[in-house]
Coordinates of N, CA, C and O in Angstrom, one line a residue:
X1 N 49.9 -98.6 78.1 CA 48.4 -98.8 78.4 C 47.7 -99.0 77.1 O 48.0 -98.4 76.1
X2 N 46.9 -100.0 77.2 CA 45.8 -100.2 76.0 C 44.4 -99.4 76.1 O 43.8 -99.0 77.2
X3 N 44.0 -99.4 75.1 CA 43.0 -98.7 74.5 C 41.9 -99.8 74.0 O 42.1 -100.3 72.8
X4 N 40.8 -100.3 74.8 CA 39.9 -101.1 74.4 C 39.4 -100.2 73.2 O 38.2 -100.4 73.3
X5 N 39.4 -99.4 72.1 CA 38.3 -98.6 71.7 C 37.5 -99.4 71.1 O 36.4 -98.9 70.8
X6 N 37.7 -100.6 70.6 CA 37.0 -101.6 69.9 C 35.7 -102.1 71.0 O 34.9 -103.0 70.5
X7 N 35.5 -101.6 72.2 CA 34.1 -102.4 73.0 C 33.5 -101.1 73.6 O 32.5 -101.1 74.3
X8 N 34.3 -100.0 73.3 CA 33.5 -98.9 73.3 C 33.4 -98.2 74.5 O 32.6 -97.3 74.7
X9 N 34.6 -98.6 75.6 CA 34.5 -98.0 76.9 C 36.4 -98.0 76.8 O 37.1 -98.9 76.5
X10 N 36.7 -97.4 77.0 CA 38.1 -96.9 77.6 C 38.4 -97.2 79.1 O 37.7 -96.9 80.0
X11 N 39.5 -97.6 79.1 CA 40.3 -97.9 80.9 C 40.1 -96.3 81.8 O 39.9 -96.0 83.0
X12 N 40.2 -95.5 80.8 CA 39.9 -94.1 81.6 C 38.3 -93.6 81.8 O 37.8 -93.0 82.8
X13 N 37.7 -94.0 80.7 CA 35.8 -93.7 81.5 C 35.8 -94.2 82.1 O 35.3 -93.8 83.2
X14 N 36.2 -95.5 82.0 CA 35.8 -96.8 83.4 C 36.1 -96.6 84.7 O 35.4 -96.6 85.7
X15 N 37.6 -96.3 84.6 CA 37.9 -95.5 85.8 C 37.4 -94.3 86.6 O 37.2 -94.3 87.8
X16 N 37.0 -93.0 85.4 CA 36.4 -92.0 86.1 C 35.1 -92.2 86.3 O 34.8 -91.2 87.0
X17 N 33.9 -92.9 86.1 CA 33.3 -93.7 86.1 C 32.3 -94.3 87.6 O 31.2 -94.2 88.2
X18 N 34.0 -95.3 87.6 CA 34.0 -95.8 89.2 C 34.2 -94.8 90.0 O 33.4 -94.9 90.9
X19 N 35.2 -93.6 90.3 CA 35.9 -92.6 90.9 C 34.1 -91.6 91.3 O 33.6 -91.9 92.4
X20 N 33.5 -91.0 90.5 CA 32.4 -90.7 90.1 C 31.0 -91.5 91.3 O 30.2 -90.8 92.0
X21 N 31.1 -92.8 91.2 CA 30.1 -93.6 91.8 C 31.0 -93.4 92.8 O 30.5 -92.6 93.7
X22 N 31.9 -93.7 93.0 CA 32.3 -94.1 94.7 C 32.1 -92.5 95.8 O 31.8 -92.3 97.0
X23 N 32.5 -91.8 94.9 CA 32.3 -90.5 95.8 C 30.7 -90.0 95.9 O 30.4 -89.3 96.8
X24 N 30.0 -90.3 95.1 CA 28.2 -90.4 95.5 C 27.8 -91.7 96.2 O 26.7 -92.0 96.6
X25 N 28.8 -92.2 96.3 CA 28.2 -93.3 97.4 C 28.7 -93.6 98.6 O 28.4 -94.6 99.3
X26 N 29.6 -92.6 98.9 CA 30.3 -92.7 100.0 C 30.6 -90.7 100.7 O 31.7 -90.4 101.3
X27 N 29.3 -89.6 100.4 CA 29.4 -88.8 100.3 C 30.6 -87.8 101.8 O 31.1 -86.7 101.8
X28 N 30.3 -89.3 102.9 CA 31.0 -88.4 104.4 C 32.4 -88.5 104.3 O 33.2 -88.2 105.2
X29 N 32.8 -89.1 102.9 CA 34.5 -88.9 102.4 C 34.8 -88.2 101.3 O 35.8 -88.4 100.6
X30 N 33.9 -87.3 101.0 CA 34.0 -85.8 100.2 C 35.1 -84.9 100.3 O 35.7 -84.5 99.3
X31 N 35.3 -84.6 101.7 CA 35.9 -83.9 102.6 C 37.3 -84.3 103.5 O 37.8 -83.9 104.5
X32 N 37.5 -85.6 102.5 CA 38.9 -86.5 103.3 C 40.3 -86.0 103.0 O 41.3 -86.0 103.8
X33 N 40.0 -85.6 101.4 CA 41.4 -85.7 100.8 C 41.5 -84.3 101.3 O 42.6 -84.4 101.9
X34 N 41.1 -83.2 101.5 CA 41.2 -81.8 102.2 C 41.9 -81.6 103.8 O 42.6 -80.7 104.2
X35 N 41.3 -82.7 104.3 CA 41.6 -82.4 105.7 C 42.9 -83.3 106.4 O 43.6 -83.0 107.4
X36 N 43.0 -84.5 105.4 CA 44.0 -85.3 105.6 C 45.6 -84.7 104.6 O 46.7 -85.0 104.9
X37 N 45.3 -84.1 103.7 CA 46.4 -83.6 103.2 C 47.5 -83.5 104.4 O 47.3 -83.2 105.5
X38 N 48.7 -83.9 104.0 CA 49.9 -83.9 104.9 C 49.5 -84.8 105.7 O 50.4 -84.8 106.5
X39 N 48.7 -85.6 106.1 CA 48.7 -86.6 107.2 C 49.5 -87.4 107.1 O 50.1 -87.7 108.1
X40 N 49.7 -88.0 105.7 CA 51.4 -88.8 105.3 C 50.0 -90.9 105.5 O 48.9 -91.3 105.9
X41 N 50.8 -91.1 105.1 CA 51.2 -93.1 105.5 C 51.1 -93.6 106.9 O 50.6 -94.7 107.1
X42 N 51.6 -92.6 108.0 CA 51.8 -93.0 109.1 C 51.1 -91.6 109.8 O 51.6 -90.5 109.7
X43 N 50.0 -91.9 110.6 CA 49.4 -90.5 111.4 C 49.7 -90.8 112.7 O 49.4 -91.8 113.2
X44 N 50.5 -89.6 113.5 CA 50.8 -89.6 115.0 C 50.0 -88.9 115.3 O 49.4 -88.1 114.6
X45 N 49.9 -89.1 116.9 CA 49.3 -87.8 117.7 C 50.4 -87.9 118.8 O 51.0 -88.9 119.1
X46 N 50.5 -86.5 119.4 CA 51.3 -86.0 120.3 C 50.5 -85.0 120.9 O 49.9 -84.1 120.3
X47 N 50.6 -85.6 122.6 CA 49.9 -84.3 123.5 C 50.5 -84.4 124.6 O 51.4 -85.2 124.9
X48 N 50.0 -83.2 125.6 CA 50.5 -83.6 126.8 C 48.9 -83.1 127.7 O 47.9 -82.6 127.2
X49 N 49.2 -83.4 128.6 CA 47.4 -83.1 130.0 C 48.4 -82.3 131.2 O 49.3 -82.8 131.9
X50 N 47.9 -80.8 131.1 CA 48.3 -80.5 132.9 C 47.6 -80.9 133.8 O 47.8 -81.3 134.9
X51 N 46.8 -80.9 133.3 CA 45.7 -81.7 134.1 C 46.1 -82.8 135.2 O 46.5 -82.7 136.3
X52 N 46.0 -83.8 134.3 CA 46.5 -85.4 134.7 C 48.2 -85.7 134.7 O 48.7 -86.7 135.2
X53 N 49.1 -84.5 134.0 CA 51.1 -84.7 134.3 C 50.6 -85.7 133.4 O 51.4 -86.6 133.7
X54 N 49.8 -86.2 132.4 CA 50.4 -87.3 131.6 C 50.4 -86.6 129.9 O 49.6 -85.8 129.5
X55 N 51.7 -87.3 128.9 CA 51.6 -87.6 127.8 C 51.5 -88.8 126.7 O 51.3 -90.0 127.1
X56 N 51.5 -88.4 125.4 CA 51.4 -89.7 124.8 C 51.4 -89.1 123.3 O 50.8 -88.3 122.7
X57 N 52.2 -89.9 123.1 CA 53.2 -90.1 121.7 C 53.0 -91.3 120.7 O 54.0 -91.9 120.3
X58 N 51.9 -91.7 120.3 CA 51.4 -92.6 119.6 C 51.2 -92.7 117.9 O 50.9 -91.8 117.1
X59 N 51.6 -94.1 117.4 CA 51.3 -93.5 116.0 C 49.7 -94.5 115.6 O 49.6 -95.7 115.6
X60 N 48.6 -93.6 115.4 CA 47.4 -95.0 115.4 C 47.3 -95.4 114.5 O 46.8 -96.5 114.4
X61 N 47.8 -94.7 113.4 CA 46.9 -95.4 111.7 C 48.1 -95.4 110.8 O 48.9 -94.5 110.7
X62 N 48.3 -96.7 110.2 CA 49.4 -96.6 109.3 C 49.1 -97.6 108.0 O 48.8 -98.8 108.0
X63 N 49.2 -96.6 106.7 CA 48.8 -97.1 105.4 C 47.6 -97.3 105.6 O 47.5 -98.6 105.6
X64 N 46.4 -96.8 105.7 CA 44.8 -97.0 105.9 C 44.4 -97.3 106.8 O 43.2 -97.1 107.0
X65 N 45.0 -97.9 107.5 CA 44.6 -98.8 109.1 C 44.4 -98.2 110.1 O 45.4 -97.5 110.2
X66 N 43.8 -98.0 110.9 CA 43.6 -97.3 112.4 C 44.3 -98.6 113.4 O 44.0 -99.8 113.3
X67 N 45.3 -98.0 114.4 CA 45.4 -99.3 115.3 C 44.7 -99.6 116.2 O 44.1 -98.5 116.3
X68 N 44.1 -100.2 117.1 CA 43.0 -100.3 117.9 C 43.8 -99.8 119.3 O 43.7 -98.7 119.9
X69 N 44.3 -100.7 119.4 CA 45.1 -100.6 120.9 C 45.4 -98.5 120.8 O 44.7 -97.6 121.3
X70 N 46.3 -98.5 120.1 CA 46.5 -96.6 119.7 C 45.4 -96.1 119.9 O 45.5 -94.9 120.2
X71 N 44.4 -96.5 119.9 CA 43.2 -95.5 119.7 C 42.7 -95.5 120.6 O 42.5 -94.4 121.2
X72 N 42.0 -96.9 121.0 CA 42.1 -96.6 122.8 C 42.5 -96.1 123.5 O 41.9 -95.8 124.5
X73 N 44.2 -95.8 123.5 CA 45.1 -95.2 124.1 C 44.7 -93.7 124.0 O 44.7 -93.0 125.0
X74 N 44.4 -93.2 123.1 CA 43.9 -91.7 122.6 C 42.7 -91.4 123.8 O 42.9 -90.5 124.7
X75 N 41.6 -92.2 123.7 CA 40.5 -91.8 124.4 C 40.4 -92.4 125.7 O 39.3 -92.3 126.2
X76 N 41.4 -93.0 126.3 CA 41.6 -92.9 127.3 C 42.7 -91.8 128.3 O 42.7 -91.6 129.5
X77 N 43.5 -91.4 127.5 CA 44.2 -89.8 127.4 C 43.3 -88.8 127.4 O 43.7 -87.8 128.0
X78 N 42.3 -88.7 126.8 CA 41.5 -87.4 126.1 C 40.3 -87.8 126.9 O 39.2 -87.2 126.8
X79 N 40.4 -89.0 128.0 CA 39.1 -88.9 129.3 C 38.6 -87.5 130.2 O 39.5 -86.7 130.2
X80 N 37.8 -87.2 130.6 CA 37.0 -86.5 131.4 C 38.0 -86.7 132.6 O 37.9 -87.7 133.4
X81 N 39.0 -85.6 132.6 CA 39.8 -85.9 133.9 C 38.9 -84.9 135.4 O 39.5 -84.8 136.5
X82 N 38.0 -84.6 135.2 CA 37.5 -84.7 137.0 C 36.6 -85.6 137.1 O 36.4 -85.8 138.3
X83 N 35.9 -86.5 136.3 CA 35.1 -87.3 136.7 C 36.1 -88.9 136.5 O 36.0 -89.8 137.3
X84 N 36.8 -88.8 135.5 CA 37.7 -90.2 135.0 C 37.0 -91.2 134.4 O 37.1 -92.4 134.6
X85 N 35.8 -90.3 133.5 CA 35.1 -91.2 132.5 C 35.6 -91.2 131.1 O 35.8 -90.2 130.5
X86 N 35.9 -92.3 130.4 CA 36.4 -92.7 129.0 C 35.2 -92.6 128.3 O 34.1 -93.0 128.8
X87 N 35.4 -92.2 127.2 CA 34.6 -91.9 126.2 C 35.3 -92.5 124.6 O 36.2 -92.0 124.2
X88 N 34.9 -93.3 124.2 CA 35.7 -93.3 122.5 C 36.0 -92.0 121.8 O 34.9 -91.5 121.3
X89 N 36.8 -91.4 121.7 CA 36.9 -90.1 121.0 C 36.8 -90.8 119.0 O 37.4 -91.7 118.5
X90 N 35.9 -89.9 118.5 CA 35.7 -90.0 117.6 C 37.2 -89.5 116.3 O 37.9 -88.5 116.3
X91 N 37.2 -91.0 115.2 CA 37.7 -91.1 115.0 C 38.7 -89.6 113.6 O 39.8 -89.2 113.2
X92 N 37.5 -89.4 113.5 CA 37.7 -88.0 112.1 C 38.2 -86.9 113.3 O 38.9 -86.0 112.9
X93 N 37.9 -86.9 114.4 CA 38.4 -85.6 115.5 C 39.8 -86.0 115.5 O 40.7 -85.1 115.3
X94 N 40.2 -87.5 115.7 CA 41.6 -87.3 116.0 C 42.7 -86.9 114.5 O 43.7 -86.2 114.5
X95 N 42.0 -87.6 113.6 CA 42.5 -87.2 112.3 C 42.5 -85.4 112.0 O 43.5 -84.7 111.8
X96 N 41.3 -84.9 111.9 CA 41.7 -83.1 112.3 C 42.6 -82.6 113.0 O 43.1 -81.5 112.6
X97 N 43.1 -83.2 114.2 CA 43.8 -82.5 115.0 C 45.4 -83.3 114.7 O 46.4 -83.0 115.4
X98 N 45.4 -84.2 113.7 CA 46.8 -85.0 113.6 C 47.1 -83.8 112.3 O 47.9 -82.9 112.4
X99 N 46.2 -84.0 111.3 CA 46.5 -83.2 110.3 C 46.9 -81.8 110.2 O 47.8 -81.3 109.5
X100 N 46.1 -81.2 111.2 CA 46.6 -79.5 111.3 C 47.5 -79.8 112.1 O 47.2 -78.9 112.9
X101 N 48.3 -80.4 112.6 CA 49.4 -80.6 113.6 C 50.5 -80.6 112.7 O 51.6 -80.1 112.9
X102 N 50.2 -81.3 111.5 CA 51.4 -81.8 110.4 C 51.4 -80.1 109.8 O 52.4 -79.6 109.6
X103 N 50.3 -79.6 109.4 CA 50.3 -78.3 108.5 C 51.1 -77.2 109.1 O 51.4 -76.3 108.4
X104 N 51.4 -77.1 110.5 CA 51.5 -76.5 111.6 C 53.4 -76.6 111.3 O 54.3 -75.8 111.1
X105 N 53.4 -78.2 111.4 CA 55.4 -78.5 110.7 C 55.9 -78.1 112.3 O 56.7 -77.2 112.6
X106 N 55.3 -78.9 113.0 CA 55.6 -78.5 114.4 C 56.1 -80.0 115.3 O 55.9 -81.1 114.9
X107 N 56.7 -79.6 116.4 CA 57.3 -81.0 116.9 C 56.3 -80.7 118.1 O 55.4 -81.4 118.4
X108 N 56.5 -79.8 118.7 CA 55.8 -79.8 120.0 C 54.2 -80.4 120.3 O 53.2 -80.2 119.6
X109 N 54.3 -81.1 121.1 CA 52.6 -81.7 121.6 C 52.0 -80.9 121.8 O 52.4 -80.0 122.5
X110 N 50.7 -80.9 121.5 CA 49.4 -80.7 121.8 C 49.2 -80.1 123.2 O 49.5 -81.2 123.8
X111 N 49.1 -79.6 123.8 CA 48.6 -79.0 125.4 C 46.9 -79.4 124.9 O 46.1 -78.8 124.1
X112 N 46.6 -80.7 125.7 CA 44.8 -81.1 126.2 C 44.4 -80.4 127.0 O 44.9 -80.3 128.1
X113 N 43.2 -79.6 126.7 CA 42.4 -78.7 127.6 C 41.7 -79.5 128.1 O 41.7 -79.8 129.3
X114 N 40.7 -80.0 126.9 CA 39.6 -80.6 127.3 C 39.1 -81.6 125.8 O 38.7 -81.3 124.8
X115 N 39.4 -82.8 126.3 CA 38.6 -84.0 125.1 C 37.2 -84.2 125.5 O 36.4 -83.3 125.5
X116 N 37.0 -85.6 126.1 CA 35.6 -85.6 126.3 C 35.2 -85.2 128.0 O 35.9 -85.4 128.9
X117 N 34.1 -84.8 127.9 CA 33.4 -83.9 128.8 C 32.0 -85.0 129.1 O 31.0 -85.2 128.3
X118 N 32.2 -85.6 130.2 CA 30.8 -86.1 131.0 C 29.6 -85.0 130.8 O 29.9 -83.9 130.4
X119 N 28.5 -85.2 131.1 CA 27.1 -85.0 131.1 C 27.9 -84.0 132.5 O 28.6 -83.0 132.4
X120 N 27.7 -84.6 133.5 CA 28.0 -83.9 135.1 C 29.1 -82.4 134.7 O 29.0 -81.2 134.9
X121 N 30.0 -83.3 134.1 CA 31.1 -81.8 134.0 C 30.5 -80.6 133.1 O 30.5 -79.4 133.3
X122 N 30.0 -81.2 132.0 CA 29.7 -80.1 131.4 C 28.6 -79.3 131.6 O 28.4 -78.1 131.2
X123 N 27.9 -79.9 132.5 CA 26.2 -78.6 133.2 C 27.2 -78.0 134.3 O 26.6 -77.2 135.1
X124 N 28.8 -78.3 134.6 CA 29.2 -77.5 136.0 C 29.8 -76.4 134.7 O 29.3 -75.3 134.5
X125 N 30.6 -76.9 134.0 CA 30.8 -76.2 133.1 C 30.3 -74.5 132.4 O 30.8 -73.3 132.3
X126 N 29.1 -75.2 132.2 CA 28.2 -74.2 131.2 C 27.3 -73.7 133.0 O 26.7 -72.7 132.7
X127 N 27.2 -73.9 134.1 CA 26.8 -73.0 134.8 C 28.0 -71.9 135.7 O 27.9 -71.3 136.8
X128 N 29.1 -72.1 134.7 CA 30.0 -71.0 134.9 C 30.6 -70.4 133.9 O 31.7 -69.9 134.0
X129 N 30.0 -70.5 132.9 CA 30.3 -69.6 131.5 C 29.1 -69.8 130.7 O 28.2 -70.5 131.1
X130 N 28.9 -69.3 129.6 CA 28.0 -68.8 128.5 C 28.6 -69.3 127.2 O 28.2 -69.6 126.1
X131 N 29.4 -69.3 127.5 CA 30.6 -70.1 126.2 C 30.6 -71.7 126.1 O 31.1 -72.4 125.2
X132 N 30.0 -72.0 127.0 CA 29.6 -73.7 127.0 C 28.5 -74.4 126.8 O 27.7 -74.7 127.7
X133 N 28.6 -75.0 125.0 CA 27.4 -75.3 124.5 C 26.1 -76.5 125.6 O 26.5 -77.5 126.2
X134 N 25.4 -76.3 125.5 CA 24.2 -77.3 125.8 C 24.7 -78.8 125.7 O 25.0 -79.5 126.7
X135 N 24.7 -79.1 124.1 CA 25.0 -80.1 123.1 C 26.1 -79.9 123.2 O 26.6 -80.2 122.1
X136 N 27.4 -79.6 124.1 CA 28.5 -79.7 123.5 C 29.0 -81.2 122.3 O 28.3 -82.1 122.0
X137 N 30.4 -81.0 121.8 CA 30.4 -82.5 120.9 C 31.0 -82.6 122.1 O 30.6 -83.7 122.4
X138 N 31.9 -82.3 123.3 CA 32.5 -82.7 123.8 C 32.0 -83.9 124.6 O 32.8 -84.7 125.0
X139 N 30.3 -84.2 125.0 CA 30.1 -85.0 125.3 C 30.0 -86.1 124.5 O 29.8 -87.2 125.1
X140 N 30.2 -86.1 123.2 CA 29.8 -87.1 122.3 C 31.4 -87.8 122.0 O 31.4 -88.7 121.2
X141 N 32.7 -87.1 122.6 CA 33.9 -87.2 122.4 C 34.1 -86.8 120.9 O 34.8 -87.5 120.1
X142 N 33.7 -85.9 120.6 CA 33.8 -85.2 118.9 C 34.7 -84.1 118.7 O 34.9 -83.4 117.7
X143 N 35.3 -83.9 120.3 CA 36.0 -82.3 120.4 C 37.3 -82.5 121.1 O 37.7 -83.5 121.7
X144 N 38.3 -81.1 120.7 CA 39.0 -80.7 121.9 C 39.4 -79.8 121.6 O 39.4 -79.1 120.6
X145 N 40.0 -79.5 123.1 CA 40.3 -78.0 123.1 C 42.2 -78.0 123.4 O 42.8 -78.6 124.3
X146 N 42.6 -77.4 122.4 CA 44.0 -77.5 122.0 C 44.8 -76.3 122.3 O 44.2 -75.3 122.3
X147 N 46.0 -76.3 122.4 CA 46.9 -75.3 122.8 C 48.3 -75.5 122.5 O 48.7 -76.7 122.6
X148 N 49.2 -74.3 122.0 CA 50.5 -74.9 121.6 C 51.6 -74.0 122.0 O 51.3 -73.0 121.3
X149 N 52.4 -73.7 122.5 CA 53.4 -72.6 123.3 C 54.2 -72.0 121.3 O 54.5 -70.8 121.0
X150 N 54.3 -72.8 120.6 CA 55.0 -72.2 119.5 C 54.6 -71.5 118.8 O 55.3 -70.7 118.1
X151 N 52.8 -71.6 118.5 CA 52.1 -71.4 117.6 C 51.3 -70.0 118.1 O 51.6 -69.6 119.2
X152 N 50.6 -69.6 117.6 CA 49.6 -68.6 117.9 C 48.5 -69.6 117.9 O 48.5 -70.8 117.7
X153 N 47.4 -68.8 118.2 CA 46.0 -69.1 118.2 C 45.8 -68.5 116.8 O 44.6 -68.4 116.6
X154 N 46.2 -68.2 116.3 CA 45.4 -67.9 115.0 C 46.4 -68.8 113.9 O 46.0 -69.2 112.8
X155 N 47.6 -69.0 114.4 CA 47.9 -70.2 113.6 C 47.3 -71.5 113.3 O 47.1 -72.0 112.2
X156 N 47.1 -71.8 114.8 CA 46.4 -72.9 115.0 C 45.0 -73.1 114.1 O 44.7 -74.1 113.4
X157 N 44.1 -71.7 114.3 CA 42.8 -71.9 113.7 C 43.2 -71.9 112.5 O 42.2 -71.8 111.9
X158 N 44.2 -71.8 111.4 CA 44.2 -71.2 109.9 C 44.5 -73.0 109.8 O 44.1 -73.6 108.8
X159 N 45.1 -73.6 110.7 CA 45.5 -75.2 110.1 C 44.7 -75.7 110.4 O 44.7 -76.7 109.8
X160 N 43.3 -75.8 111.4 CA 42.3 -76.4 111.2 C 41.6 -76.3 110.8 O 40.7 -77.1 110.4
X161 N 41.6 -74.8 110.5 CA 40.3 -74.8 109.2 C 40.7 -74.8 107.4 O 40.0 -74.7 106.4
X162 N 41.9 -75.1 107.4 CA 42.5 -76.1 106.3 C 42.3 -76.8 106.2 O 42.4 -77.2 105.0
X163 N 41.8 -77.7 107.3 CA 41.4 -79.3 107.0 C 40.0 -79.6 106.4 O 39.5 -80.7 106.1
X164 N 39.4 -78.4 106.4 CA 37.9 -78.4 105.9 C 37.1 -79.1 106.6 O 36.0 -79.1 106.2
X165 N 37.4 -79.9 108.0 CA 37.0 -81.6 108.4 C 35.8 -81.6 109.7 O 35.3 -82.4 110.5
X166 N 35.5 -79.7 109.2 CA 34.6 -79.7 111.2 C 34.3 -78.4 111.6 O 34.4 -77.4 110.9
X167 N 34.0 -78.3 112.7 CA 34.3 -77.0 113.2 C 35.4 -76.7 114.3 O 35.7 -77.4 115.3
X168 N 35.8 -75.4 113.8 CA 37.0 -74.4 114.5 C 37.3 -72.9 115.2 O 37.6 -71.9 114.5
X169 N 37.2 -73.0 116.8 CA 36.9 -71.9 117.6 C 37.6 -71.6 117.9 O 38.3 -72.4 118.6
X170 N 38.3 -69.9 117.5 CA 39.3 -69.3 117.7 C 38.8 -68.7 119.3 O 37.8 -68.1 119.4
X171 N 39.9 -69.2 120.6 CA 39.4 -68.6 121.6 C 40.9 -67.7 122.0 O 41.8 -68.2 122.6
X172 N 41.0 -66.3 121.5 CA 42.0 -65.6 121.6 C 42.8 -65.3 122.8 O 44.0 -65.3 123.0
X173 N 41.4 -64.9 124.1 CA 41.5 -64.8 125.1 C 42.0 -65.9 126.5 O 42.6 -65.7 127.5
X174 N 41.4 -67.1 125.8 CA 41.7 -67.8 126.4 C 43.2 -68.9 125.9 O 43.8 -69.7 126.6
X175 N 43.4 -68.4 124.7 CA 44.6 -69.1 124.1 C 44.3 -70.3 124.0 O 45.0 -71.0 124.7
X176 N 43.5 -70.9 123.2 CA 43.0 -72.5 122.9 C 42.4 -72.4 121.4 O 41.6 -71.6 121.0
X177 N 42.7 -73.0 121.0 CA 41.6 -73.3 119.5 C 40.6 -75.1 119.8 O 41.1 -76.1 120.2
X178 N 39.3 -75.0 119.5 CA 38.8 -76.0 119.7 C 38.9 -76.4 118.0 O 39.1 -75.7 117.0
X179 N 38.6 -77.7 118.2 CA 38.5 -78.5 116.9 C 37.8 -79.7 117.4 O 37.9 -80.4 118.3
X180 N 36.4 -79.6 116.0 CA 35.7 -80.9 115.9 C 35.6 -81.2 115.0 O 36.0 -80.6 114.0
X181 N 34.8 -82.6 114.8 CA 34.2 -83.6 113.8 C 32.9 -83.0 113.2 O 32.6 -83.1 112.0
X182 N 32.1 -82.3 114.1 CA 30.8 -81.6 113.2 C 31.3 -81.0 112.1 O 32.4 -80.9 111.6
X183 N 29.8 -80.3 111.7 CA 29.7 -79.3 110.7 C 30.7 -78.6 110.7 O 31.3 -78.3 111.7
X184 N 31.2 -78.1 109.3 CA 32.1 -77.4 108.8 C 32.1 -76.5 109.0 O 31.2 -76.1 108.4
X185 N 32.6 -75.1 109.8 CA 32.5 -74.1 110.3 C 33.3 -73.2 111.3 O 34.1 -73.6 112.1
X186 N 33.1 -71.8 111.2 CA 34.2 -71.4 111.9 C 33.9 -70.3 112.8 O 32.7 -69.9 112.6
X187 N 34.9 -69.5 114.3 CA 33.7 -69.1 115.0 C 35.2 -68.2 116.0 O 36.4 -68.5 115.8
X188 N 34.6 -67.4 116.7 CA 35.9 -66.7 117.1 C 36.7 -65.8 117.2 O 36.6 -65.2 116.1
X189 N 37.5 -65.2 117.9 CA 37.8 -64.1 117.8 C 39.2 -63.9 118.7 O 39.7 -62.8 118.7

């Protein structure tokens, strides 16, 4: 490596510099290298729906790339299965739930409670529990509600709130951890 010192800037200020600008100018990737840790080169998801008897074994993003087709495939999997409305599931939700999946060092899929949530389902929803936000993200496809036969529920919440990437609801009783894309946060018992 050379050493400009003769023009008065170094390859290394310049660098840290740029590193410096780009993370003030791109502040909603502050919180990337935290939550993606172990994500690897190639990010899978694995789930299964009792719901719908269906799974899906997909790899969407490989070396920076998101695949399109894959990802469609995601949120049309992660649809409102009583009404059978698709929603785009948001893209940092699926990466939270690929990541703590990897931290987890687990093979088993995903058990889908619930991805996105229609307007209709969620007011039938929330008029049979208190536990069911207004605003859910679930209508914005920002959420889900996850489950794992190997893991605990409190496993589960310690790998997603590893990821720093959202919020994470330990539901003990009901044996689910939710995970979103919002604010950073944790909630539960």
């Amino acid at each position: 490596m050379t050493d400009n010192s003769s023009s008065g800037i170094t390859r290394r200020a310049l660098l840290g510099a740029f590193a410096a600008s780009a993370v003030a100018a791109a502040p909603t990737y502050s919180n990337a290298a935290g939550f993606l840790r172990g994500a690897g080169d190639i990010r899978r998801l694995r789930m299964t729906s009792p719901r719908t008897g269906e799974s899906i074994n997909t790899i969407y993003w490989i070396e920076g790339d998101y695949i399109r087709d894959a990802v469609r495939e995601v949120s049309l999997f992660m649809r409102d299965w009583r009404t059978n409305d698709v929603h785009n599931i948001d893209l940092r939700t699926i990466d939270i739930m690929a990541a703590a999946h990897n931290l987890m060092d687990v093979n088993e899929p995903y058990m889908l409670l619930s991805g996105y949530r229609s307007p209709k389902t969620n007011a039938m929803l929330r008029s049979r529990s208190s536990g069911v936000a207004r605003n859910s993200l679930h209508l914005q496809g920002e959420a889900a509600d996850l489950r794992l036969n190997s893991r605990s529920v409190g496993q589960m919440f310690r790998a997603a709130s590893a990821c720093r990437g959202g919020g994470v609801g330990k539901y003990s009783g009901s044996n689910f951890v939710h995970m979103d894309c919002g604010p950073v946060r944790t909630w539960g018992g």
